[in-house]
Amino acid sequence: MSDFDERDASDDEPELNEEEVLEQLQELHRQLAERQKDEEVTPSLLEPPKKLIICATRRPVRLEKPFGEASFQYEESKSGLTSAVHALQNDGVECRWVAWPGCAVEKTSQEGVRQRLEDDFNCRPVFLERDLVEAFYARFCHGVLWPLFHSLPTDVTGRTDLYEAYVQANQKYLEAVALEYQEGDVVLVHDYELMLLPAMIRGRFPDAPVGFFCHCPF
């Protein structure tokens, strides 16, 4: 026998027979089953949530106050997002909106508007001041983000105030979500106006299931 053969033979470990291999596999399977049993199983997102919270600037109702009128008019939105939410509601899913009502509402009118939106439209309103809407929605979202998503960059050098307005608006949405969210709920954040909101929600509620849909090409 060559030196190679002798060294090779002496280094060989005893081979396991078929019964020993089977016993080891069974033991590994048993340990895995016990570990899975002991671990907390996270419910699947495919299961119906306790409540679905939809955060969007595309609101379920259009709120307007005609010139010279003392009261607001409420007109239900006919957007695609609203239609999709209605379909879920028809299937028995409880849905709650967190949304900007679409116009500035004076502080003296906010409680009445809030009550009407919550009772009749399942919507918790996010009230934004007129100046904040102009900076956040018109100038940053539509003037900066929308062009960027469409490869049309604009020069906003030094306009940190617009981004600060964006952060502030997303923060207001977070505070509204915090009043609605309960364990077992699922939060859906809609579109590029609220891109900071998912991380804000996760920071406040680490275990909250949060989805984000960007309804904009890029």
Coordinates of C-alpha atoms in Angstrom, one line a residue:
M1 CA 0.0 0.0 0.0
S2 CA 1.4 3.4 -0.9
D3 CA 2.0 6.2 1.6
F4 CA -1.0 8.0 0.1
D5 CA -3.3 5.0 0.5
E6 CA -2.2 4.5 4.1
R7 CA -2.7 8.2 5.1
D8 CA -6.1 8.2 3.3
A9 CA -7.3 5.1 5.1
S10 CA -6.2 6.3 8.5
D11 CA -7.9 9.7 8.1
D12 CA -11.2 8.2 7.1
E13 CA -14.0 8.6 9.7
P14 CA -16.4 5.8 10.2
E15 CA -19.3 5.9 7.7
L16 CA -22.8 6.3 9.1
N17 CA -25.1 3.5 8.2
E18 CA -28.6 4.1 6.8
E19 CA -30.3 3.8 10.2
E20 CA -28.0 6.4 11.8
V21 CA -28.6 8.9 9.0
L22 CA -32.3 8.4 9.3
E23 CA -32.2 8.9 13.1
Q24 CA -30.2 12.2 12.6
L25 CA -32.6 13.5 10.1
Q26 CA -35.6 12.7 12.3
E27 CA -33.8 14.5 15.2
L28 CA -33.2 17.6 13.1
H29 CA -36.8 17.5 12.0
R30 CA -38.0 17.3 15.6
Q31 CA -35.8 20.2 16.6
L32 CA -37.1 22.3 13.7
A33 CA -40.7 21.6 14.6
E34 CA -40.2 22.6 18.2
R35 CA -38.5 25.8 17.2
Q36 CA -41.3 26.7 14.8
K37 CA -43.8 25.9 17.5
D38 CA -42.0 28.2 20.1
E39 CA -41.6 31.1 17.8
E40 CA -44.3 33.7 17.4
V41 CA -45.9 33.4 14.0
T42 CA -46.5 36.7 12.2
P43 CA -50.0 36.7 10.6
S44 CA -49.9 36.8 6.8
L45 CA -50.6 40.1 5.1
L46 CA -52.9 38.1 2.8
E47 CA -55.2 37.6 5.8
P48 CA -57.9 40.2 6.2
P49 CA -56.6 43.0 8.5
K50 CA -58.5 44.2 11.6
K51 CA -58.7 47.5 9.8
L52 CA -57.1 48.9 6.6
I53 CA -55.9 52.5 7.0
I54 CA -55.4 54.3 3.7
C55 CA -53.2 57.4 3.8
A56 CA -53.5 59.6 0.8
T57 CA -53.8 63.1 -0.6
R58 CA -56.4 61.6 -3.0
R59 CA -59.3 62.0 -0.6
P60 CA -62.5 60.0 -0.6
V61 CA -64.5 63.2 -0.6
R62 CA -64.1 66.6 -2.2
L63 CA -64.6 69.4 0.3
E64 CA -65.4 72.9 -1.0
K65 CA -66.8 76.1 0.3
P66 CA -68.4 78.1 -2.6
F67 CA -67.7 81.9 -2.6
G68 CA -70.2 83.6 -0.3
E69 CA -71.4 80.4 1.3
A70 CA -71.1 79.8 5.1
S71 CA -71.0 76.0 5.0
F72 CA -68.9 73.4 3.2
Q73 CA -70.1 71.2 0.5
Y74 CA -69.2 67.5 0.5
E75 CA -68.9 65.6 -2.8
E76 CA -67.8 62.0 -2.8
S77 CA -64.7 61.4 -4.9
K78 CA -64.8 59.1 -8.0
S79 CA -61.1 58.3 -8.2
G80 CA -59.8 54.9 -8.9
L81 CA -58.4 54.6 -5.4
T82 CA -61.8 55.3 -3.9
S83 CA -63.4 52.7 -6.2
A84 CA -60.8 50.1 -5.1
V85 CA -61.4 50.8 -1.4
H86 CA -65.2 50.5 -1.9
A87 CA -64.6 47.1 -3.4
L88 CA -62.7 46.0 -0.3
Q89 CA -65.5 47.4 1.9
N90 CA -68.1 45.4 -0.1
D91 CA -66.0 42.3 0.7
G92 CA -66.3 43.1 4.4
V93 CA -62.9 44.8 5.0
E94 CA -63.2 47.8 7.5
C95 CA -61.4 50.7 5.9
R96 CA -60.5 54.1 7.3
W97 CA -59.1 57.0 5.4
V98 CA -56.4 59.4 6.6
A99 CA -56.5 62.3 4.1
W100 CA -56.3 66.0 3.5
P101 CA -59.8 67.3 2.8
G102 CA -58.6 69.3 -0.2
C103 CA -58.9 72.8 1.0
A104 CA -57.9 75.0 4.0
V105 CA -60.4 74.7 6.9
E106 CA -60.5 77.4 9.5
K107 CA -59.8 76.2 13.1
T108 CA -63.3 77.3 14.2
S109 CA -64.8 74.9 11.6
Q110 CA -62.4 72.0 12.0
E111 CA -64.3 70.1 14.6
G112 CA -67.5 70.1 12.7
V113 CA -65.8 69.1 9.5
R114 CA -63.9 66.3 11.3
Q115 CA -67.1 64.9 12.7
R116 CA -68.9 64.9 9.3
L117 CA -66.0 63.3 7.5
E118 CA -65.5 60.6 10.2
D119 CA -69.3 59.8 10.5
D120 CA -70.2 59.9 6.8
F121 CA -67.0 59.1 4.9
N122 CA -64.8 57.0 7.3
C123 CA -62.1 59.6 7.0
R124 CA -59.9 61.2 9.6
P125 CA -58.9 64.5 8.1
V126 CA -55.4 66.0 8.1
F127 CA -55.9 69.7 8.2
L128 CA -53.1 71.6 6.5
E129 CA -52.7 75.4 6.6
R130 CA -52.9 77.3 3.3
D131 CA -49.2 78.2 3.2
L132 CA -48.2 74.6 4.0
V133 CA -50.4 73.3 1.2
E134 CA -48.7 75.8 -1.2
A135 CA -45.2 74.8 -0.2
F136 CA -45.7 71.1 0.3
Y137 CA -48.3 70.1 -2.4
A138 CA -48.1 72.7 -5.1
R139 CA -44.4 73.6 -5.1
F140 CA -42.5 70.6 -3.7
C141 CA -44.7 67.6 -4.8
H142 CA -45.8 69.0 -8.1
G143 CA -43.0 71.4 -8.8
V144 CA -40.0 69.2 -7.7
L145 CA -40.9 65.5 -7.2
W146 CA -43.3 65.1 -10.2
P147 CA -40.8 66.5 -12.7
L148 CA -38.0 64.3 -11.2
F149 CA -40.2 61.2 -11.6
H150 CA -40.6 62.1 -15.2
S151 CA -36.9 62.8 -15.8
L152 CA -37.5 66.6 -15.9
P153 CA -35.2 67.9 -13.2
T154 CA -35.7 71.4 -11.9
D155 CA -33.3 73.7 -10.1
V156 CA -34.3 74.0 -6.4
T157 CA -30.9 74.9 -5.0
G158 CA -31.2 76.4 -1.6
R159 CA -34.9 75.8 -1.3
T160 CA -34.7 73.7 1.9
D161 CA -37.9 75.4 3.0
L162 CA -39.9 73.3 0.5
Y163 CA -38.5 70.1 1.8
E164 CA -39.1 71.2 5.3
A165 CA -42.8 71.7 4.4
Y166 CA -42.8 68.2 2.9
V167 CA -41.5 66.8 6.2
Q168 CA -44.0 68.8 8.2
A169 CA -47.0 67.6 6.1
N170 CA -45.9 63.9 6.4
Q171 CA -45.5 64.4 10.2
K172 CA -49.1 65.7 10.4
Y173 CA -50.2 62.5 8.6
L174 CA -48.3 60.5 11.1
E175 CA -50.1 62.1 14.0
A176 CA -53.4 61.3 12.4
V177 CA -52.4 57.7 11.8
A178 CA -51.3 57.4 15.4
L179 CA -54.9 58.2 16.5
E180 CA -56.3 55.5 14.3
Y181 CA -53.8 52.6 14.4
Q182 CA -54.4 49.6 16.6
E183 CA -52.5 46.3 16.7
G184 CA -53.7 44.1 13.8
D185 CA -54.3 47.0 11.4
V186 CA -52.6 47.3 8.1
V187 CA -51.5 50.8 6.8
L188 CA -51.4 51.6 3.1
V189 CA -49.6 54.8 2.1
H190 CA -50.5 56.1 -1.3
D191 CA -48.2 58.0 -3.7
Y192 CA -45.2 60.2 -3.7
E193 CA -46.7 63.0 -1.7
L194 CA -46.2 60.8 1.4
M195 CA -42.9 59.0 0.7
L196 CA -41.6 59.8 4.2
L197 CA -44.6 58.5 6.0
P198 CA -43.9 54.7 6.0
A199 CA -40.6 55.2 7.8
M200 CA -42.3 57.6 10.2
I201 CA -45.0 55.0 11.0
R202 CA -42.5 52.2 11.5
G203 CA -40.5 54.5 13.8
R204 CA -43.6 55.0 15.9
F205 CA -45.0 51.5 15.6
P206 CA -42.2 49.1 14.8
D207 CA -44.4 46.1 14.2
A208 CA -47.0 47.8 12.1
P209 CA -47.5 46.2 8.6
V210 CA -47.1 49.2 6.2
G211 CA -47.5 49.1 2.4
F212 CA -46.4 51.8 0.0
F213 CA -47.8 52.4 -3.5
C214 CA -46.2 54.9 -5.8
H215 CA -48.7 55.9 -8.4
C216 CA -46.1 57.6 -10.6
P217 CA -43.7 56.3 -13.3
F218 CA -40.0 56.8 -12.8

